[in-house]
Amino acid sequence: MTAKRSLTLHSQAGKELPRIDAFADLYLKGVRPRHGDVIMIAGRSGTQKSGLALFWTANMNLPTLYFSADMSPFTASTRLASLLVGETTGQVEKGMTGPGRSRYLDALAESQISFAFGSPITWTQIDEEIDAYVELWNAYPRIVAFDNLMDFQGAQADYQEQMTVMQGITELAHSTGITPIVMHHASDKGWEAKTNPWNPPSRDQIKGGLSEKPSLSLSVALDPTTLDYRIACIKQRMGPSDPTASSYAVLRAEPDKTRFHALGTRLHRASSAR
């Protein structure tokens, strides 16, 4: 295939994903998530990686297949309803037992997110779920989220298997045009995790060095005292990035509603302690 023919055939695949208001600060820093790119969201335990992926895909409003090994069906559907209607997960849970439950069900009916549950995630499951999706909608989903990398069969602690999974996810993107979003862990050990736990981990803290494989890798952290949510771009194939994660965008998080909000167009830099 000549370079001219390749660009002609695949020019649509590289278009930017729909922008969402909450990511204004991130876009200002030159981050451009694109269709067909493999995207990683990495962070330490308890940093709302799943919440961010769910919020992001819900607000892009593209046909999405979400593989959840990290959340139960009840938790995932409750969090999605919560972010759609703007109520806490506790309010949604209580409301589902009352006469107003149709409000949540109607909101979910309008969502373009479909869930696939089960742990571990297997390639057989992925093939079957995507085949079923195509059978139902006569098209591939535009987004496929994997929550998370270490919940793939055999990948819990095996670096080689994690590399194999990432290669499979990359092949899925290249062969179908799907945009995969995969969640992954950063180390909770080490000096930086202890001294700067609320700052995004640098690229060398992402387990297995696997943040180097995707086209776009985002490192995230949540400050529980202020609810500032910090996102650093530690790898971007077609744009600026900072592997040290010392430059980051800041959002405001509402964990109990699985919502995130823009704080404005300010740029933020971590303290020199990083």
PDB file of C-alpha atoms in Angstrom:
ATOM      1  CA  MET A   1       0.000   0.000   0.000  1.00  0.00           C
ATOM      2  CA  THR A   2       1.471   3.341  -1.044  1.00  0.00           C
ATOM      3  CA  ALA A   3       1.645   6.201   1.458  1.00  0.00           C
ATOM      4  CA  LYS A   4      -0.870   8.172  -0.637  1.00  0.00           C
ATOM      5  CA  ARG A   5      -3.373   5.318  -0.676  1.00  0.00           C
ATOM      6  CA  SER A   6      -2.894   4.674   3.055  1.00  0.00           C
ATOM      7  CA  LEU A   7      -3.640   8.319   3.917  1.00  0.00           C
ATOM      8  CA  THR A   8      -6.665   8.355   1.608  1.00  0.00           C
ATOM      9  CA  LEU A   9      -8.156   5.189   3.116  1.00  0.00           C
ATOM     10  CA  HIS A  10      -7.431   5.983   6.757  1.00  0.00           C
ATOM     11  CA  SER A  11      -7.737   9.774   6.968  1.00  0.00           C
ATOM     12  CA  GLN A  12     -11.091   9.524   8.766  1.00  0.00           C
ATOM     13  CA  ALA A  13      -9.659   7.218  11.436  1.00  0.00           C
ATOM     14  CA  GLY A  14      -7.291   9.898  12.722  1.00  0.00           C
ATOM     15  CA  LYS A  15      -9.950  12.517  13.370  1.00  0.00           C
ATOM     16  CA  GLU A  16     -10.208  13.970  16.847  1.00  0.00           C
ATOM     17  CA  LEU A  17     -12.689  12.375  19.221  1.00  0.00           C
ATOM     18  CA  PRO A  18     -15.634  14.594  20.220  1.00  0.00           C
ATOM     19  CA  ARG A  19     -14.537  17.192  22.739  1.00  0.00           C
ATOM     20  CA  ILE A  20     -16.199  17.422  26.131  1.00  0.00           C
ATOM     21  CA  ASP A  21     -16.431  20.576  28.248  1.00  0.00           C
ATOM     22  CA  ALA A  22     -14.767  19.068  31.318  1.00  0.00           C
ATOM     23  CA  PHE A  23     -11.517  18.472  29.398  1.00  0.00           C
ATOM     24  CA  ALA A  24     -11.010  22.127  28.385  1.00  0.00           C
ATOM     25  CA  ASP A  25      -7.777  22.424  30.386  1.00  0.00           C
ATOM     26  CA  LEU A  26      -6.480  19.171  28.912  1.00  0.00           C
ATOM     27  CA  TYR A  27      -7.162  20.287  25.330  1.00  0.00           C
ATOM     28  CA  LEU A  28      -5.413  23.587  26.075  1.00  0.00           C
ATOM     29  CA  LYS A  29      -2.258  21.619  26.790  1.00  0.00           C
ATOM     30  CA  GLY A  30      -2.320  20.138  23.282  1.00  0.00           C
ATOM     31  CA  VAL A  31      -3.874  16.759  24.096  1.00  0.00           C
ATOM     32  CA  ARG A  32      -5.831  15.476  21.081  1.00  0.00           C
ATOM     33  CA  PRO A  33      -7.474  12.050  21.585  1.00  0.00           C
ATOM     34  CA  ARG A  34      -8.176  10.593  18.149  1.00  0.00           C
ATOM     35  CA  HIS A  35     -10.401   7.940  16.605  1.00  0.00           C
ATOM     36  CA  GLY A  36      -8.593   4.635  16.202  1.00  0.00           C
ATOM     37  CA  ASP A  37      -5.886   5.424  18.754  1.00  0.00           C
ATOM     38  CA  VAL A  38      -5.183   3.108  21.679  1.00  0.00           C
ATOM     39  CA  ILE A  39      -5.687   5.228  24.812  1.00  0.00           C
ATOM     40  CA  MET A  40      -4.502   4.339  28.308  1.00  0.00           C
ATOM     41  CA  ILE A  41      -5.743   5.840  31.571  1.00  0.00           C
ATOM     42  CA  ALA A  42      -3.238   4.970  34.295  1.00  0.00           C
ATOM     43  CA  GLY A  43      -3.098   5.828  37.973  1.00  0.00           C
ATOM     44  CA  ARG A  44      -2.661   4.514  41.467  1.00  0.00           C
ATOM     45  CA  SER A  45      -5.386   2.620  43.300  1.00  0.00           C
ATOM     46  CA  GLY A  46      -8.512   4.616  44.134  1.00  0.00           C
ATOM     47  CA  THR A  47      -7.934   7.413  41.630  1.00  0.00           C
ATOM     48  CA  GLN A  48     -11.282   7.173  39.804  1.00  0.00           C
ATOM     49  CA  LYS A  49      -9.842   5.667  36.609  1.00  0.00           C
ATOM     50  CA  SER A  50     -13.071   3.769  35.962  1.00  0.00           C
ATOM     51  CA  GLY A  51     -15.137   6.824  36.838  1.00  0.00           C
ATOM     52  CA  LEU A  52     -13.214   8.995  34.383  1.00  0.00           C
ATOM     53  CA  ALA A  53     -13.545   6.426  31.582  1.00  0.00           C
ATOM     54  CA  LEU A  54     -17.273   6.074  32.222  1.00  0.00           C
ATOM     55  CA  PHE A  55     -17.786   9.853  32.355  1.00  0.00           C
ATOM     56  CA  TRP A  56     -15.696  10.436  29.238  1.00  0.00           C
ATOM     57  CA  THR A  57     -17.423   7.805  27.109  1.00  0.00           C
ATOM     58  CA  ALA A  58     -20.880   8.869  28.314  1.00  0.00           C
ATOM     59  CA  ASN A  59     -20.218  12.495  27.397  1.00  0.00           C
ATOM     60  CA  MET A  60     -18.715  11.722  23.991  1.00  0.00           C
ATOM     61  CA  ASN A  61     -22.003   9.904  23.339  1.00  0.00           C
ATOM     62  CA  LEU A  62     -20.491   7.473  20.846  1.00  0.00           C
ATOM     63  CA  PRO A  63     -21.535   3.810  20.596  1.00  0.00           C
ATOM     64  CA  THR A  64     -19.442   2.197  23.332  1.00  0.00           C
ATOM     65  CA  LEU A  65     -18.841  -1.340  24.574  1.00  0.00           C
ATOM     66  CA  TYR A  66     -17.483  -1.308  28.127  1.00  0.00           C
ATOM     67  CA  PHE A  67     -15.779  -4.452  29.460  1.00  0.00           C
ATOM     68  CA  SER A  68     -15.955  -4.259  33.244  1.00  0.00           C
ATOM     69  CA  ALA A  69     -14.077  -6.744  35.369  1.00  0.00           C
ATOM     70  CA  ASP A  70     -13.498  -4.138  38.065  1.00  0.00           C
ATOM     71  CA  MET A  71     -17.124  -3.089  38.716  1.00  0.00           C
ATOM     72  CA  SER A  72     -20.184  -5.223  39.371  1.00  0.00           C
ATOM     73  CA  PRO A  73     -23.217  -4.817  37.075  1.00  0.00           C
ATOM     74  CA  PHE A  74     -25.045  -2.954  39.861  1.00  0.00           C
ATOM     75  CA  THR A  75     -22.138  -0.577  40.521  1.00  0.00           C
ATOM     76  CA  ALA A  76     -21.541   0.170  36.843  1.00  0.00           C
ATOM     77  CA  SER A  77     -25.194   0.824  35.995  1.00  0.00           C
ATOM     78  CA  THR A  78     -25.723   2.878  39.165  1.00  0.00           C
ATOM     79  CA  ARG A  79     -22.690   5.045  38.435  1.00  0.00           C
ATOM     80  CA  LEU A  80     -23.814   5.583  34.853  1.00  0.00           C
ATOM     81  CA  ALA A  81     -27.312   6.576  35.985  1.00  0.00           C
ATOM     82  CA  SER A  82     -25.773   8.868  38.601  1.00  0.00           C
ATOM     83  CA  LEU A  83     -23.656  10.806  36.112  1.00  0.00           C
ATOM     84  CA  LEU A  84     -26.512  11.045  33.618  1.00  0.00           C
ATOM     85  CA  VAL A  85     -29.087  12.484  36.048  1.00  0.00           C
ATOM     86  CA  GLY A  86     -26.709  14.360  38.364  1.00  0.00           C
ATOM     87  CA  GLU A  87     -27.625  12.579  41.576  1.00  0.00           C
ATOM     88  CA  THR A  88     -25.399  10.657  43.954  1.00  0.00           C
ATOM     89  CA  THR A  89     -25.156   6.901  43.639  1.00  0.00           C
ATOM     90  CA  GLY A  90     -26.880   6.656  47.026  1.00  0.00           C
ATOM     91  CA  GLN A  91     -29.827   8.696  45.734  1.00  0.00           C
ATOM     92  CA  VAL A  92     -30.057   6.533  42.624  1.00  0.00           C
ATOM     93  CA  GLU A  93     -29.972   3.341  44.689  1.00  0.00           C
ATOM     94  CA  LYS A  94     -32.731   4.634  46.947  1.00  0.00           C
ATOM     95  CA  GLY A  95     -34.737   6.056  44.055  1.00  0.00           C
ATOM     96  CA  MET A  96     -34.759   2.739  42.228  1.00  0.00           C
ATOM     97  CA  THR A  97     -37.008   1.328  44.965  1.00  0.00           C
ATOM     98  CA  GLY A  98     -39.558   4.134  44.636  1.00  0.00           C
ATOM     99  CA  PRO A  99     -42.063   5.472  42.122  1.00  0.00           C
ATOM    100  CA  GLY A 100     -39.463   7.684  40.430  1.00  0.00           C
ATOM    101  CA  ARG A 101     -37.341   4.806  39.152  1.00  0.00           C
ATOM    102  CA  SER A 102     -38.475   5.401  35.574  1.00  0.00           C
ATOM    103  CA  ARG A 103     -36.375   8.591  35.526  1.00  0.00           C
ATOM    104  CA  TYR A 104     -33.186   6.575  35.895  1.00  0.00           C
ATOM    105  CA  LEU A 105     -34.297   3.872  33.499  1.00  0.00           C
ATOM    106  CA  ASP A 106     -35.215   6.449  30.858  1.00  0.00           C
ATOM    107  CA  ALA A 107     -31.785   8.092  31.215  1.00  0.00           C
ATOM    108  CA  LEU A 108     -30.033   4.745  30.812  1.00  0.00           C
ATOM    109  CA  ALA A 109     -32.184   3.901  27.790  1.00  0.00           C
ATOM    110  CA  GLU A 110     -30.807   6.983  26.029  1.00  0.00           C
ATOM    111  CA  SER A 111     -27.192   6.056  26.755  1.00  0.00           C
ATOM    112  CA  GLN A 112     -25.041   4.558  23.988  1.00  0.00           C
ATOM    113  CA  ILE A 113     -22.949   2.544  26.466  1.00  0.00           C
ATOM    114  CA  SER A 114     -23.362  -1.237  26.558  1.00  0.00           C
ATOM    115  CA  PHE A 115     -21.689  -3.281  29.290  1.00  0.00           C
ATOM    116  CA  ALA A 116     -19.972  -6.654  29.239  1.00  0.00           C
ATOM    117  CA  PHE A 117     -19.219  -8.128  32.650  1.00  0.00           C
ATOM    118  CA  GLY A 118     -17.043 -10.973  33.811  1.00  0.00           C
ATOM    119  CA  SER A 119     -13.652 -11.549  35.356  1.00  0.00           C
ATOM    120  CA  PRO A 120     -11.159 -12.302  34.010  1.00  0.00           C
ATOM    121  CA  ILE A 121     -11.603 -10.663  30.619  1.00  0.00           C
ATOM    122  CA  THR A 122     -10.844 -13.187  27.880  1.00  0.00           C
ATOM    123  CA  TRP A 123     -10.338 -12.823  24.141  1.00  0.00           C
ATOM    124  CA  THR A 124     -13.135 -15.329  23.594  1.00  0.00           C
ATOM    125  CA  GLN A 125     -15.468 -13.035  25.533  1.00  0.00           C
ATOM    126  CA  ILE A 126     -14.277 -10.009  23.563  1.00  0.00           C
ATOM    127  CA  ASP A 127     -14.842 -11.768  20.216  1.00  0.00           C
ATOM    128  CA  GLU A 128     -18.305 -12.938  21.239  1.00  0.00           C
ATOM    129  CA  GLU A 129     -19.389  -9.578  22.627  1.00  0.00           C
ATOM    130  CA  ILE A 130     -18.178  -7.645  19.576  1.00  0.00           C
ATOM    131  CA  ASP A 131     -19.810 -10.188  17.241  1.00  0.00           C
ATOM    132  CA  ALA A 132     -23.066  -9.820  19.180  1.00  0.00           C
ATOM    133  CA  TYR A 133     -22.795  -6.036  18.999  1.00  0.00           C
ATOM    134  CA  VAL A 134     -22.290  -6.141  15.232  1.00  0.00           C
ATOM    135  CA  GLU A 135     -25.203  -8.586  14.887  1.00  0.00           C
ATOM    136  CA  LEU A 136     -27.441  -6.169  16.792  1.00  0.00           C
ATOM    137  CA  TRP A 137     -26.315  -2.840  15.314  1.00  0.00           C
ATOM    138  CA  ASN A 138     -24.677  -3.852  11.997  1.00  0.00           C
ATOM    139  CA  ALA A 139     -21.601  -1.831  12.968  1.00  0.00           C
ATOM    140  CA  TYR A 140     -18.641  -1.986  15.293  1.00  0.00           C
ATOM    141  CA  PRO A 141     -18.798   0.060  18.487  1.00  0.00           C
ATOM    142  CA  ARG A 142     -16.815   3.255  18.111  1.00  0.00           C
ATOM    143  CA  ILE A 143     -15.255   2.922  21.580  1.00  0.00           C
ATOM    144  CA  VAL A 144     -14.300  -0.232  23.490  1.00  0.00           C
ATOM    145  CA  ALA A 145     -13.221   0.286  27.110  1.00  0.00           C
ATOM    146  CA  PHE A 146     -11.278  -2.358  29.030  1.00  0.00           C
ATOM    147  CA  ASP A 147     -11.404  -2.071  32.805  1.00  0.00           C
ATOM    148  CA  ASN A 148      -8.672  -3.028  33.402  1.00  0.00           C
ATOM    149  CA  LEU A 149      -5.474  -4.430  31.856  1.00  0.00           C
ATOM    150  CA  MET A 150      -4.542  -6.576  34.855  1.00  0.00           C
ATOM    151  CA  ASP A 151      -7.997  -8.191  34.806  1.00  0.00           C
ATOM    152  CA  PHE A 152      -7.278  -9.919  31.492  1.00  0.00           C
ATOM    153  CA  GLN A 153      -6.834 -13.659  31.808  1.00  0.00           C
ATOM    154  CA  GLY A 154      -3.247 -14.437  32.777  1.00  0.00           C
ATOM    155  CA  ALA A 155      -2.249 -10.763  33.012  1.00  0.00           C
ATOM    156  CA  GLN A 156      -2.659 -10.272  36.745  1.00  0.00           C
ATOM    157  CA  ALA A 157       1.086 -10.353  37.419  1.00  0.00           C
ATOM    158  CA  ASP A 158       2.624 -11.549  34.162  1.00  0.00           C
ATOM    159  CA  TYR A 159       4.415  -8.769  32.269  1.00  0.00           C
ATOM    160  CA  GLN A 160       4.718 -10.838  29.095  1.00  0.00           C
ATOM    161  CA  GLU A 161       0.977 -11.552  29.093  1.00  0.00           C
ATOM    162  CA  GLN A 162       0.238  -7.850  29.629  1.00  0.00           C
ATOM    163  CA  MET A 163       2.406  -7.059  26.607  1.00  0.00           C
ATOM    164  CA  THR A 164       0.502  -9.675  24.605  1.00  0.00           C
ATOM    165  CA  VAL A 165      -2.803  -8.110  25.653  1.00  0.00           C
ATOM    166  CA  MET A 166      -1.630  -4.658  24.572  1.00  0.00           C
ATOM    167  CA  GLN A 167      -0.565  -6.083  21.208  1.00  0.00           C
ATOM    168  CA  GLY A 168      -4.008  -7.654  20.830  1.00  0.00           C
ATOM    169  CA  ILE A 169      -5.732  -4.382  21.709  1.00  0.00           C
ATOM    170  CA  THR A 170      -3.560  -2.538  19.177  1.00  0.00           C
ATOM    171  CA  GLU A 171      -4.437  -5.084  16.481  1.00  0.00           C
ATOM    172  CA  LEU A 172      -8.136  -4.664  17.346  1.00  0.00           C
ATOM    173  CA  ALA A 173      -7.827  -0.918  16.768  1.00  0.00           C
ATOM    174  CA  HIS A 174      -5.919  -1.290  13.501  1.00  0.00           C
ATOM    175  CA  SER A 175      -8.206  -3.937  12.017  1.00  0.00           C
ATOM    176  CA  THR A 176     -11.568  -2.405  12.975  1.00  0.00           C
ATOM    177  CA  GLY A 177     -11.040   1.328  13.497  1.00  0.00           C
ATOM    178  CA  ILE A 178     -12.356   0.945  17.055  1.00  0.00           C
ATOM    179  CA  THR A 179     -10.885   3.292  19.671  1.00  0.00           C
ATOM    180  CA  PRO A 180      -9.809   1.205  22.688  1.00  0.00           C
ATOM    181  CA  ILE A 181      -9.537   2.826  26.120  1.00  0.00           C
ATOM    182  CA  VAL A 182      -7.690   0.640  28.607  1.00  0.00           C
ATOM    183  CA  MET A 183      -7.263   1.301  32.339  1.00  0.00           C
ATOM    184  CA  HIS A 184      -4.022   0.332  34.052  1.00  0.00           C
ATOM    185  CA  HIS A 185      -2.314   0.659  37.433  1.00  0.00           C
ATOM    186  CA  ALA A 186       0.660   2.701  38.573  1.00  0.00           C
ATOM    187  CA  SER A 187       2.894   1.694  41.447  1.00  0.00           C
ATOM    188  CA  ASP A 188       1.692   2.554  44.963  1.00  0.00           C
ATOM    189  CA  LYS A 189       5.230   2.043  46.244  1.00  0.00           C
ATOM    190  CA  GLY A 190       8.291   4.201  45.959  1.00  0.00           C
ATOM    191  CA  TRP A 191       9.262   7.660  47.135  1.00  0.00           C
ATOM    192  CA  GLU A 192       6.983   9.674  44.836  1.00  0.00           C
ATOM    193  CA  ALA A 193       3.892   7.637  45.720  1.00  0.00           C
ATOM    194  CA  LYS A 194       4.554   8.352  49.401  1.00  0.00           C
ATOM    195  CA  THR A 195       5.586  12.006  49.200  1.00  0.00           C
ATOM    196  CA  ASN A 196       3.319  13.229  46.353  1.00  0.00           C
ATOM    197  CA  PRO A 197       0.348  10.844  46.354  1.00  0.00           C
ATOM    198  CA  TRP A 198      -2.041  13.416  44.870  1.00  0.00           C
ATOM    199  CA  ASN A 199       0.107  14.144  41.804  1.00  0.00           C
ATOM    200  CA  PRO A 200      -0.157  12.003  38.656  1.00  0.00           C
ATOM    201  CA  PRO A 201       2.502   9.272  38.491  1.00  0.00           C
ATOM    202  CA  SER A 202       5.282   9.726  35.970  1.00  0.00           C
ATOM    203  CA  ARG A 203       5.637   7.386  33.018  1.00  0.00           C
ATOM    204  CA  ASP A 204       8.277   5.264  34.734  1.00  0.00           C
ATOM    205  CA  GLN A 205       5.836   4.529  37.572  1.00  0.00           C
ATOM    206  CA  ILE A 206       3.259   2.876  35.311  1.00  0.00           C
ATOM    207  CA  LYS A 207       3.443  -0.853  35.938  1.00  0.00           C
ATOM    208  CA  GLY A 208       5.363  -2.815  33.333  1.00  0.00           C
ATOM    209  CA  GLY A 209       6.301   0.305  31.380  1.00  0.00           C
ATOM    210  CA  LEU A 210       3.164  -0.311  29.348  1.00  0.00           C
ATOM    211  CA  SER A 211       2.176   3.357  29.033  1.00  0.00           C
ATOM    212  CA  GLU A 212       4.709   3.539  26.195  1.00  0.00           C
ATOM    213  CA  LYS A 213       2.639   1.204  23.994  1.00  0.00           C
ATOM    214  CA  PRO A 214      -0.570   3.250  23.416  1.00  0.00           C
ATOM    215  CA  SER A 215      -0.804   6.261  21.118  1.00  0.00           C
ATOM    216  CA  LEU A 216      -2.040   8.333  24.064  1.00  0.00           C
ATOM    217  CA  SER A 217      -1.352   7.671  27.760  1.00  0.00           C
ATOM    218  CA  LEU A 218      -2.964   9.772  30.474  1.00  0.00           C
ATOM    219  CA  SER A 219      -1.768   9.644  34.083  1.00  0.00           C
ATOM    220  CA  VAL A 220      -4.354  10.598  36.706  1.00  0.00           C
ATOM    221  CA  ALA A 221      -4.558  11.401  40.417  1.00  0.00           C
ATOM    222  CA  LEU A 222      -7.269  12.567  42.801  1.00  0.00           C
ATOM    223  CA  ASP A 223      -6.658  14.870  45.767  1.00  0.00           C
ATOM    224  CA  PRO A 224      -9.321  13.731  48.259  1.00  0.00           C
ATOM    225  CA  THR A 225      -8.987  16.902  50.337  1.00  0.00           C
ATOM    226  CA  THR A 226      -9.825  19.348  47.534  1.00  0.00           C
ATOM    227  CA  LEU A 227     -11.347  16.959  44.970  1.00  0.00           C
ATOM    228  CA  ASP A 228      -8.921  18.351  42.402  1.00  0.00           C
ATOM    229  CA  TYR A 229      -8.488  15.769  39.652  1.00  0.00           C
ATOM    230  CA  ARG A 230      -5.134  15.979  37.915  1.00  0.00           C
ATOM    231  CA  ILE A 231      -4.479  14.589  34.445  1.00  0.00           C
ATOM    232  CA  ALA A 232      -1.031  14.509  32.854  1.00  0.00           C
ATOM    233  CA  CYS A 233      -0.305  13.459  29.275  1.00  0.00           C
ATOM    234  CA  ILE A 234       2.743  11.216  29.625  1.00  0.00           C
ATOM    235  CA  LYS A 235       2.723   9.877  26.040  1.00  0.00           C
ATOM    236  CA  GLN A 236       1.174  11.271  22.864  1.00  0.00           C
ATOM    237  CA  ARG A 237       2.259  10.083  19.464  1.00  0.00           C
ATOM    238  CA  MET A 238       1.004  13.148  17.598  1.00  0.00           C
ATOM    239  CA  GLY A 239       1.421  15.953  20.097  1.00  0.00           C
ATOM    240  CA  PRO A 240       3.138  17.270  23.222  1.00  0.00           C
ATOM    241  CA  SER A 241       3.596  15.115  26.306  1.00  0.00           C
ATOM    242  CA  ASP A 242       5.519  15.144  29.574  1.00  0.00           C
ATOM    243  CA  PRO A 243       6.835  11.766  30.758  1.00  0.00           C
ATOM    244  CA  THR A 244       7.579  13.242  34.193  1.00  0.00           C
ATOM    245  CA  ALA A 245       3.875  14.158  34.660  1.00  0.00           C
ATOM    246  CA  SER A 246       5.018  17.396  36.303  1.00  0.00           C
ATOM    247  CA  SER A 247       2.719  19.415  34.017  1.00  0.00           C
ATOM    248  CA  TYR A 248      -0.937  18.526  34.269  1.00  0.00           C
ATOM    249  CA  ALA A 249      -4.479  19.741  33.736  1.00  0.00           C
ATOM    250  CA  VAL A 250      -6.814  20.092  36.717  1.00  0.00           C
ATOM    251  CA  LEU A 251     -10.506  19.214  36.822  1.00  0.00           C
ATOM    252  CA  ARG A 252     -12.900  19.190  39.761  1.00  0.00           C
ATOM    253  CA  ALA A 253     -14.216  15.742  40.635  1.00  0.00           C
ATOM    254  CA  GLU A 254     -17.560  14.697  42.092  1.00  0.00           C
ATOM    255  CA  PRO A 255     -16.857  11.039  42.907  1.00  0.00           C
ATOM    256  CA  ASP A 256     -20.280  10.412  44.409  1.00  0.00           C
ATOM    257  CA  LYS A 257     -21.869  11.472  41.092  1.00  0.00           C
ATOM    258  CA  THR A 258     -19.116  10.144  38.780  1.00  0.00           C
ATOM    259  CA  ARG A 259     -18.830  13.631  37.332  1.00  0.00           C
ATOM    260  CA  PHE A 260     -15.924  15.914  36.459  1.00  0.00           C
ATOM    261  CA  HIS A 261     -15.912  19.651  35.767  1.00  0.00           C
ATOM    262  CA  ALA A 262     -13.566  22.132  34.098  1.00  0.00           C
ATOM    263  CA  LEU A 263     -11.960  24.713  36.389  1.00  0.00           C
ATOM    264  CA  GLY A 264     -11.164  27.143  33.584  1.00  0.00           C
ATOM    265  CA  THR A 265      -8.272  27.613  31.219  1.00  0.00           C
ATOM    266  CA  ARG A 266      -5.449  27.801  33.770  1.00  0.00           C
ATOM    267  CA  LEU A 267      -2.358  25.660  33.383  1.00  0.00           C
ATOM    268  CA  HIS A 268      -0.940  23.978  36.464  1.00  0.00           C
ATOM    269  CA  ARG A 269       2.490  22.700  37.333  1.00  0.00           C
ATOM    270  CA  ALA A 270       3.455  20.408  40.152  1.00  0.00           C
ATOM    271  CA  SER A 271       5.668  21.587  42.993  1.00  0.00           C
ATOM    272  CA  SER A 272       9.441  21.269  42.719  1.00  0.00           C
ATOM    273  CA  ALA A 273       9.251  18.304  45.096  1.00  0.00           C
ATOM    274  CA  ARG A 274       8.320  16.214  42.083  1.00  0.00           C
TER     275      ARG A 274
END
